Short mmCIF file of C-alpha atoms and ligand atoms in Angstrom, two decimals:
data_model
loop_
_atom_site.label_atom_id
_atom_site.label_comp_id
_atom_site.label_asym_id
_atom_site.label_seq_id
_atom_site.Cartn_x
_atom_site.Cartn_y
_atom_site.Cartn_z
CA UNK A 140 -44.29 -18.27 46.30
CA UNK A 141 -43.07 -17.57 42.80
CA UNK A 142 -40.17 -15.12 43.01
CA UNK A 143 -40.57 -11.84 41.29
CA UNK A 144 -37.06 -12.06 39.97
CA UNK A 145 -35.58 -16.05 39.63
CA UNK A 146 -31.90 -16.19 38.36
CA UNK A 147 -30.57 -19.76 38.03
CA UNK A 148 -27.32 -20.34 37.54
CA UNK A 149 -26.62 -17.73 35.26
CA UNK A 150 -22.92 -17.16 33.45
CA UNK A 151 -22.19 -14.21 31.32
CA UNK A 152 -19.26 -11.92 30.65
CA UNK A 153 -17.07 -9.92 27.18
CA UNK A 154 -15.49 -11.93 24.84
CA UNK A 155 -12.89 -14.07 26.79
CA UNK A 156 -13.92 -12.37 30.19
CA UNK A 157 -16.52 -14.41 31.89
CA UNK A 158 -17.85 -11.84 34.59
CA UNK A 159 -20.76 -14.07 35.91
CA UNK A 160 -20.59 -17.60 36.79
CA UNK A 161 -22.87 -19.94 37.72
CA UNK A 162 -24.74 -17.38 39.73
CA UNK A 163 -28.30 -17.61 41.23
CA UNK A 164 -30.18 -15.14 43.21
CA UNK A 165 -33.98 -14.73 43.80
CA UNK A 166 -35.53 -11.48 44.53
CA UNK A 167 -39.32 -11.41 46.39
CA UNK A 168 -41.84 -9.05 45.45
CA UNK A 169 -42.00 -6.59 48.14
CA UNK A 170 -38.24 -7.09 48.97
CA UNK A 171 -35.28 -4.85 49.02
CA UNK A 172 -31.78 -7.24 47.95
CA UNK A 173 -28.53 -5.93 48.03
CA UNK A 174 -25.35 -7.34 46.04
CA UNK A 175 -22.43 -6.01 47.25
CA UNK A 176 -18.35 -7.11 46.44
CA UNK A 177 -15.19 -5.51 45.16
CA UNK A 178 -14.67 -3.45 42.39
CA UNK A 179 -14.85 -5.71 39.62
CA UNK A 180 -16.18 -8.31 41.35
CA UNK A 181 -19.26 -8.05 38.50
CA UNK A 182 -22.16 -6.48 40.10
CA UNK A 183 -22.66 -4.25 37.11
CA UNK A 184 -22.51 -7.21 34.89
CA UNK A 185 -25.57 -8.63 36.79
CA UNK A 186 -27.55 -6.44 36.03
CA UNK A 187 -26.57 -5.59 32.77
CA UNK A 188 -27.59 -8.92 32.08
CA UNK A 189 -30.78 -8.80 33.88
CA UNK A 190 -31.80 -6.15 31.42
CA UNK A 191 -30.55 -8.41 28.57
CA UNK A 192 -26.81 -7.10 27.68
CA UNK A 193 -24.76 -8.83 27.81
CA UNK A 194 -26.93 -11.74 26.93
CA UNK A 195 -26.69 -14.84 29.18
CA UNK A 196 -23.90 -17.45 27.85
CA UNK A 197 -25.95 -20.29 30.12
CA UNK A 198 -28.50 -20.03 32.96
CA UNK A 199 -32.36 -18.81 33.42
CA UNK A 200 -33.64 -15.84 34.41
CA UNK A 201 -37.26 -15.55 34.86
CA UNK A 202 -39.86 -12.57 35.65
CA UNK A 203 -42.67 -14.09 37.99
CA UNK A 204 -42.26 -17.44 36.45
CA UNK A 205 -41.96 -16.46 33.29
CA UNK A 206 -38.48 -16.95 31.36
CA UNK A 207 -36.78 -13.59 30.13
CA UNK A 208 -33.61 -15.58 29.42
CA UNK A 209 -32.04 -14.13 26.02
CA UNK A 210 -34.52 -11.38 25.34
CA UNK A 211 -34.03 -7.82 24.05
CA UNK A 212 -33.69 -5.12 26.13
CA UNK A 213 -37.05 -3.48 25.42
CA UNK A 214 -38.78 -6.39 25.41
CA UNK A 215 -37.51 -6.71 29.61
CA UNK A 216 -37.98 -3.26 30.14
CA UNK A 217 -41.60 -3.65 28.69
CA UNK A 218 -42.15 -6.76 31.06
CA UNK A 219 -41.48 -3.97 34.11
CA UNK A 220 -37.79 -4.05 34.57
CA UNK A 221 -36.00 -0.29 35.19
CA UNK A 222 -32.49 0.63 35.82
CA UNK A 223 -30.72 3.53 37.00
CA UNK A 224 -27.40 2.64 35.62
CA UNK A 225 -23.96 3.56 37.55
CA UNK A 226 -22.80 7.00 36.59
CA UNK A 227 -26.47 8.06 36.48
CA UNK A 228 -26.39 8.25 32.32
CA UNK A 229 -28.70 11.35 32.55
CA UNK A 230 -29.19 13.67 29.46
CA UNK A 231 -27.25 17.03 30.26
CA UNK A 232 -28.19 19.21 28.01
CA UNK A 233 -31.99 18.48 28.65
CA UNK A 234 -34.22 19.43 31.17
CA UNK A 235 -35.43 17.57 34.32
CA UNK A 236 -38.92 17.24 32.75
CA UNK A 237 -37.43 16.27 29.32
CA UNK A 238 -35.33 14.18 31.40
CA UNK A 239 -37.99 12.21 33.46
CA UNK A 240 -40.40 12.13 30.22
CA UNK A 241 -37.57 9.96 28.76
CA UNK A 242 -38.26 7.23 31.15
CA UNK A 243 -42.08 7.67 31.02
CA UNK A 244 -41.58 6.09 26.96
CA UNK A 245 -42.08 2.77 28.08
CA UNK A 246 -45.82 3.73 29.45
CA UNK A 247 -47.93 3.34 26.65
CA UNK A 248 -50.72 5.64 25.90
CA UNK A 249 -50.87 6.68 29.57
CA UNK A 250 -50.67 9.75 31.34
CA UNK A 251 -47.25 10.39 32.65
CA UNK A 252 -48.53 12.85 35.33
CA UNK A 253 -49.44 10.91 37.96
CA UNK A 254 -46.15 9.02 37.91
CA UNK A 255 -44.23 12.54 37.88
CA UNK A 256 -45.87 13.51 40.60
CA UNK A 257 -44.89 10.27 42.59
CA UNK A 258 -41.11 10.85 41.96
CA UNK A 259 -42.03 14.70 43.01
CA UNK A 260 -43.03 13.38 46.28
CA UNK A 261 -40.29 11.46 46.68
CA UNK A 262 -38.02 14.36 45.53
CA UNK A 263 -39.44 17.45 45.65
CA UNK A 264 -35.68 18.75 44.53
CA UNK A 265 -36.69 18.19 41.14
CA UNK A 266 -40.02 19.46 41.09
CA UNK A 267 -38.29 22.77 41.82
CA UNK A 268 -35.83 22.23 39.20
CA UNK A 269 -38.08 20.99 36.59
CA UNK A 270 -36.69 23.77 33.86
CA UNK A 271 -32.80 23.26 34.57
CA UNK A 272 -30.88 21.43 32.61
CA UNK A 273 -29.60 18.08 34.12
CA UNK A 274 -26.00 18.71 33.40
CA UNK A 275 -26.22 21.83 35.97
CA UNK A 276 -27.63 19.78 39.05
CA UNK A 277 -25.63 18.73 41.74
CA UNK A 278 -24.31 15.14 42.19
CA UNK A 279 -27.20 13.94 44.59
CA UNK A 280 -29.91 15.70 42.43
CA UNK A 281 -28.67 14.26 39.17
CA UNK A 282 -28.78 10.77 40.97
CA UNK A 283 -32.26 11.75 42.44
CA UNK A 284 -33.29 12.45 38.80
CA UNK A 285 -31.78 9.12 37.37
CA UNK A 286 -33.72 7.17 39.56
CA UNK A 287 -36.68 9.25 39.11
CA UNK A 288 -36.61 8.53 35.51
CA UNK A 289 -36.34 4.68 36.13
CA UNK A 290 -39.92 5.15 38.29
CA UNK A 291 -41.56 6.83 35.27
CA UNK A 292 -42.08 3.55 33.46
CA UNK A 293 -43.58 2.46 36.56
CA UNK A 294 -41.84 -1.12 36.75
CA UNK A 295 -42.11 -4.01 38.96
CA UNK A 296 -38.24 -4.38 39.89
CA UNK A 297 -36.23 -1.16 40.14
CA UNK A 298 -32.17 -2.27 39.71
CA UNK A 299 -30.06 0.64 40.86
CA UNK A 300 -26.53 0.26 40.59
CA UNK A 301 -24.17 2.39 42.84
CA UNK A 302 -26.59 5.31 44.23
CA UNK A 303 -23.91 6.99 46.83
CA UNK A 304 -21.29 6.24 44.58
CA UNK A 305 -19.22 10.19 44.43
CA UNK A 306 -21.76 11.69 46.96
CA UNK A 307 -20.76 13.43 50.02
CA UNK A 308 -22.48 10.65 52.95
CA UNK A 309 -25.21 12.85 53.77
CA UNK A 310 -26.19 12.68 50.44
CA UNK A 311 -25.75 9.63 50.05
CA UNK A 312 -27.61 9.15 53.55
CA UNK A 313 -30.67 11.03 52.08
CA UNK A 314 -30.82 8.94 48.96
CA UNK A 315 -31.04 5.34 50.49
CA UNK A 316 -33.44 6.86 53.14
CA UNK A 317 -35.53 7.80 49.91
CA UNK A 318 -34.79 3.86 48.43
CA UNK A 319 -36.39 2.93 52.05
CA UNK A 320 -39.63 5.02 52.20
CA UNK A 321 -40.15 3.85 48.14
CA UNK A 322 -40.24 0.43 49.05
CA UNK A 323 -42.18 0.85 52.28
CA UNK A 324 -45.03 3.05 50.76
CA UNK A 325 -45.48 1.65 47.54
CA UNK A 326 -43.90 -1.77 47.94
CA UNK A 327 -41.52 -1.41 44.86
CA UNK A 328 -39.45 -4.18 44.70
CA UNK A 329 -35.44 -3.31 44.42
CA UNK A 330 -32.38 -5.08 43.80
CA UNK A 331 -29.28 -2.82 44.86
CA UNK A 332 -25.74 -3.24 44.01
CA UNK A 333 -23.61 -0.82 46.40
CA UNK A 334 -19.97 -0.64 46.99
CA UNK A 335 -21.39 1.16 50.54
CA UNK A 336 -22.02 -2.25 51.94
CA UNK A 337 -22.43 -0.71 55.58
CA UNK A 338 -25.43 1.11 54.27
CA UNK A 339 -26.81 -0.78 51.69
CA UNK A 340 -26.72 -4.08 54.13
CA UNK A 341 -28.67 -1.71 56.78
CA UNK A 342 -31.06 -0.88 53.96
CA UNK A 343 -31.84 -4.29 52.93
CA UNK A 344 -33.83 -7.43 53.58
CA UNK A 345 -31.73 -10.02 52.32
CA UNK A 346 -27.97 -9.46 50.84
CA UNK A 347 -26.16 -11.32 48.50
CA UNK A 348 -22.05 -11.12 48.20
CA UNK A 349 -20.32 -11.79 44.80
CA UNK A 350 -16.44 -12.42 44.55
CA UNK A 351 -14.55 -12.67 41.22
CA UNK A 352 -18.38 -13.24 39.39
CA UNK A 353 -19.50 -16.13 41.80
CA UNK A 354 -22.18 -15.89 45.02
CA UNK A 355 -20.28 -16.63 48.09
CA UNK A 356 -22.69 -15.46 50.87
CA UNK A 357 -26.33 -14.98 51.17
CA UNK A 358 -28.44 -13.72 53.97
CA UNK A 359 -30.66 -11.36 56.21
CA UNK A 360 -29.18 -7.54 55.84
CA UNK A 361 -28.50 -8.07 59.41
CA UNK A 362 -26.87 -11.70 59.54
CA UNK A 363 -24.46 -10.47 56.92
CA UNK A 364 -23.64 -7.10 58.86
CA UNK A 365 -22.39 -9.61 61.70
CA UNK A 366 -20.28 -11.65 59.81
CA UNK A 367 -17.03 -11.18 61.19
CA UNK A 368 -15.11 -12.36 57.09
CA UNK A 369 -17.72 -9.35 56.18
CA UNK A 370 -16.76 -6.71 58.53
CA UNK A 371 -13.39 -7.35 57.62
CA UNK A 372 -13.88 -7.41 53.94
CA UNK A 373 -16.26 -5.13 53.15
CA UNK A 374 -16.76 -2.70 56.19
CA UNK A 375 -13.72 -1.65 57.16
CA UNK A 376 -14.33 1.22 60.06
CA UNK A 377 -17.46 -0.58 61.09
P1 LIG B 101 -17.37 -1.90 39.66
O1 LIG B 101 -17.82 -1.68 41.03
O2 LIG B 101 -15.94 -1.52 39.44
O3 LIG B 101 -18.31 -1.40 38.60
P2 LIG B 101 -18.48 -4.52 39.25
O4 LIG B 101 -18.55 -5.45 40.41
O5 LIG B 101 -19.71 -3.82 38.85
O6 LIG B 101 -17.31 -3.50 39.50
P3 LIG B 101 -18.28 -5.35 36.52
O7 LIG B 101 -18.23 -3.95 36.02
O8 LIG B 101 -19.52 -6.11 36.32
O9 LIG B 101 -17.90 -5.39 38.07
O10 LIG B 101 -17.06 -6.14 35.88
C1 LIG B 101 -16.89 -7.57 36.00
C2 LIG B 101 -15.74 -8.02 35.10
O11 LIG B 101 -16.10 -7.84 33.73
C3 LIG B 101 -14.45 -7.24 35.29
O12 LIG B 101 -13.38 -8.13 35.12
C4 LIG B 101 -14.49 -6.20 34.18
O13 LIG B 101 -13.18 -5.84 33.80
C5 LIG B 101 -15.18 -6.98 33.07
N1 LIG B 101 -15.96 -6.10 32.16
C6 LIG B 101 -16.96 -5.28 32.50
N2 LIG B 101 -17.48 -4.67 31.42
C7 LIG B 101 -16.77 -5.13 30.36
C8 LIG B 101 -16.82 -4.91 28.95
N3 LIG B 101 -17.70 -4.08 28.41
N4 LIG B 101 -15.91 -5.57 28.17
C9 LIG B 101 -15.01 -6.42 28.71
N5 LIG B 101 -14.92 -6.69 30.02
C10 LIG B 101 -15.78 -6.06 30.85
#
């Protein structure tokens, strides 16, 4: 089967930094695929790159078979690719509608309702918040709202970079559970990058584990979780 998301031996990286090297990864439609490593270890560079910045230095990267490798942003994000960034990036001085109808701008000529109210069921939070501006919401609600804008363009592959990062763990709790029933309801394919590798392992099919920009460890959520070099890397307490 043709992987939804096919990275071959991608390198990438700023200037004299090279952040990615030689990396390859394949996401399944249907599948939820956690990256996890140290701080710096250049998770968010993935999937920068994914989304076309910064642009690949060698490598593939293809969408269903069909090569993205080098292409603009909008051009990816058109093909069905949507990121809620780290830090959540939301607008604070707008509302949570004007908020979510910024991620709906990739839908052409279709009606954004039915994909607000999909995000509404998965958050009813912001349904009830709709008129408050973003910059007033709590941490989990303004991460609730950054991924609900990334479902408004209604993509393929959802990328969502640090979700619990700064929440309290039952928020943080509440939002993967939310990642879980997305993908089991509607099949949304995610790739995850999460310093909480306890969690995000738990939450995913298949796990991938970058050091210093290279893949050193692939496997089941679960066959990872009992790696003993993981436990003691990653999951300290666990
Ligand atoms: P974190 O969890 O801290 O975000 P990460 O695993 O996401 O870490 P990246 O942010 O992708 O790691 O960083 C990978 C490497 O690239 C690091 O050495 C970092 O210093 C470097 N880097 C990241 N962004 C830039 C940039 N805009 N310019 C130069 N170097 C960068």
């Amino acid at each position: 089967m043709t992987p939804l998301l096919d990275i071959d031996c991608l390198s990438a990286g700023y200037g004299a930094v090279q952040a990615l090297s030689d990396v390859s990864l394949q996401v399944m439609s249907g599948e939820i695929v956690t990256l996890i490593g140290a701080n710096g270890a250049g998770k968010s560079s993935l999937l920068m790159s994914i989304c076309g910045d910064p642009k690949p230095r060698a490598g593939r990267i293809r969408l269903t078979g069909e090569d993205i490798t080098g292409a603009p942003t909008h051009a990816i994000m058109r093909r069905g690719v949507a990121q809620s960034p780290e830090g959540r990036r939301i607008f604070p001085r707008m509302t949570v509608r004007e908020n979510l109808l910024m991620g709906a701008e990739a839908l052409t000529r279709e009606d954004p309702a039915a994909q607000l109210e999909q995000v509404f069921t998965l958050f009813p939070r912001l349904k009830e918040r709709l008129a408050q501006r973003g910059g007033t919401l709590s941490g989990g609600e303004q991460q609730m709202l950054a991924i609900g804008r990334a479902l408004m363009s209604k993509p393929r592959l959802l990328l969502l970079d640090e979700p619990s990062l700064g929440l309290a763990p039952l928020v943080a709790k509440l939002i993967f559970g939310a990642i879980r029933r997305l993908n089991a309801e509607t099949g949304l394919t995610v790739l995850l990058v999460e310093q909480n590798a306890f969690q995000a392992l738990r939450l995913a099919h298949r796990g991938y584990v970058l050091v210093n920009g290279r893949i050193t460890m692939e496997g089941s959520g679960a066959a990872l979780l009992a790696r003993p070099e993981i436990r003691e890397a990653y999951l300290g307490g666990h």
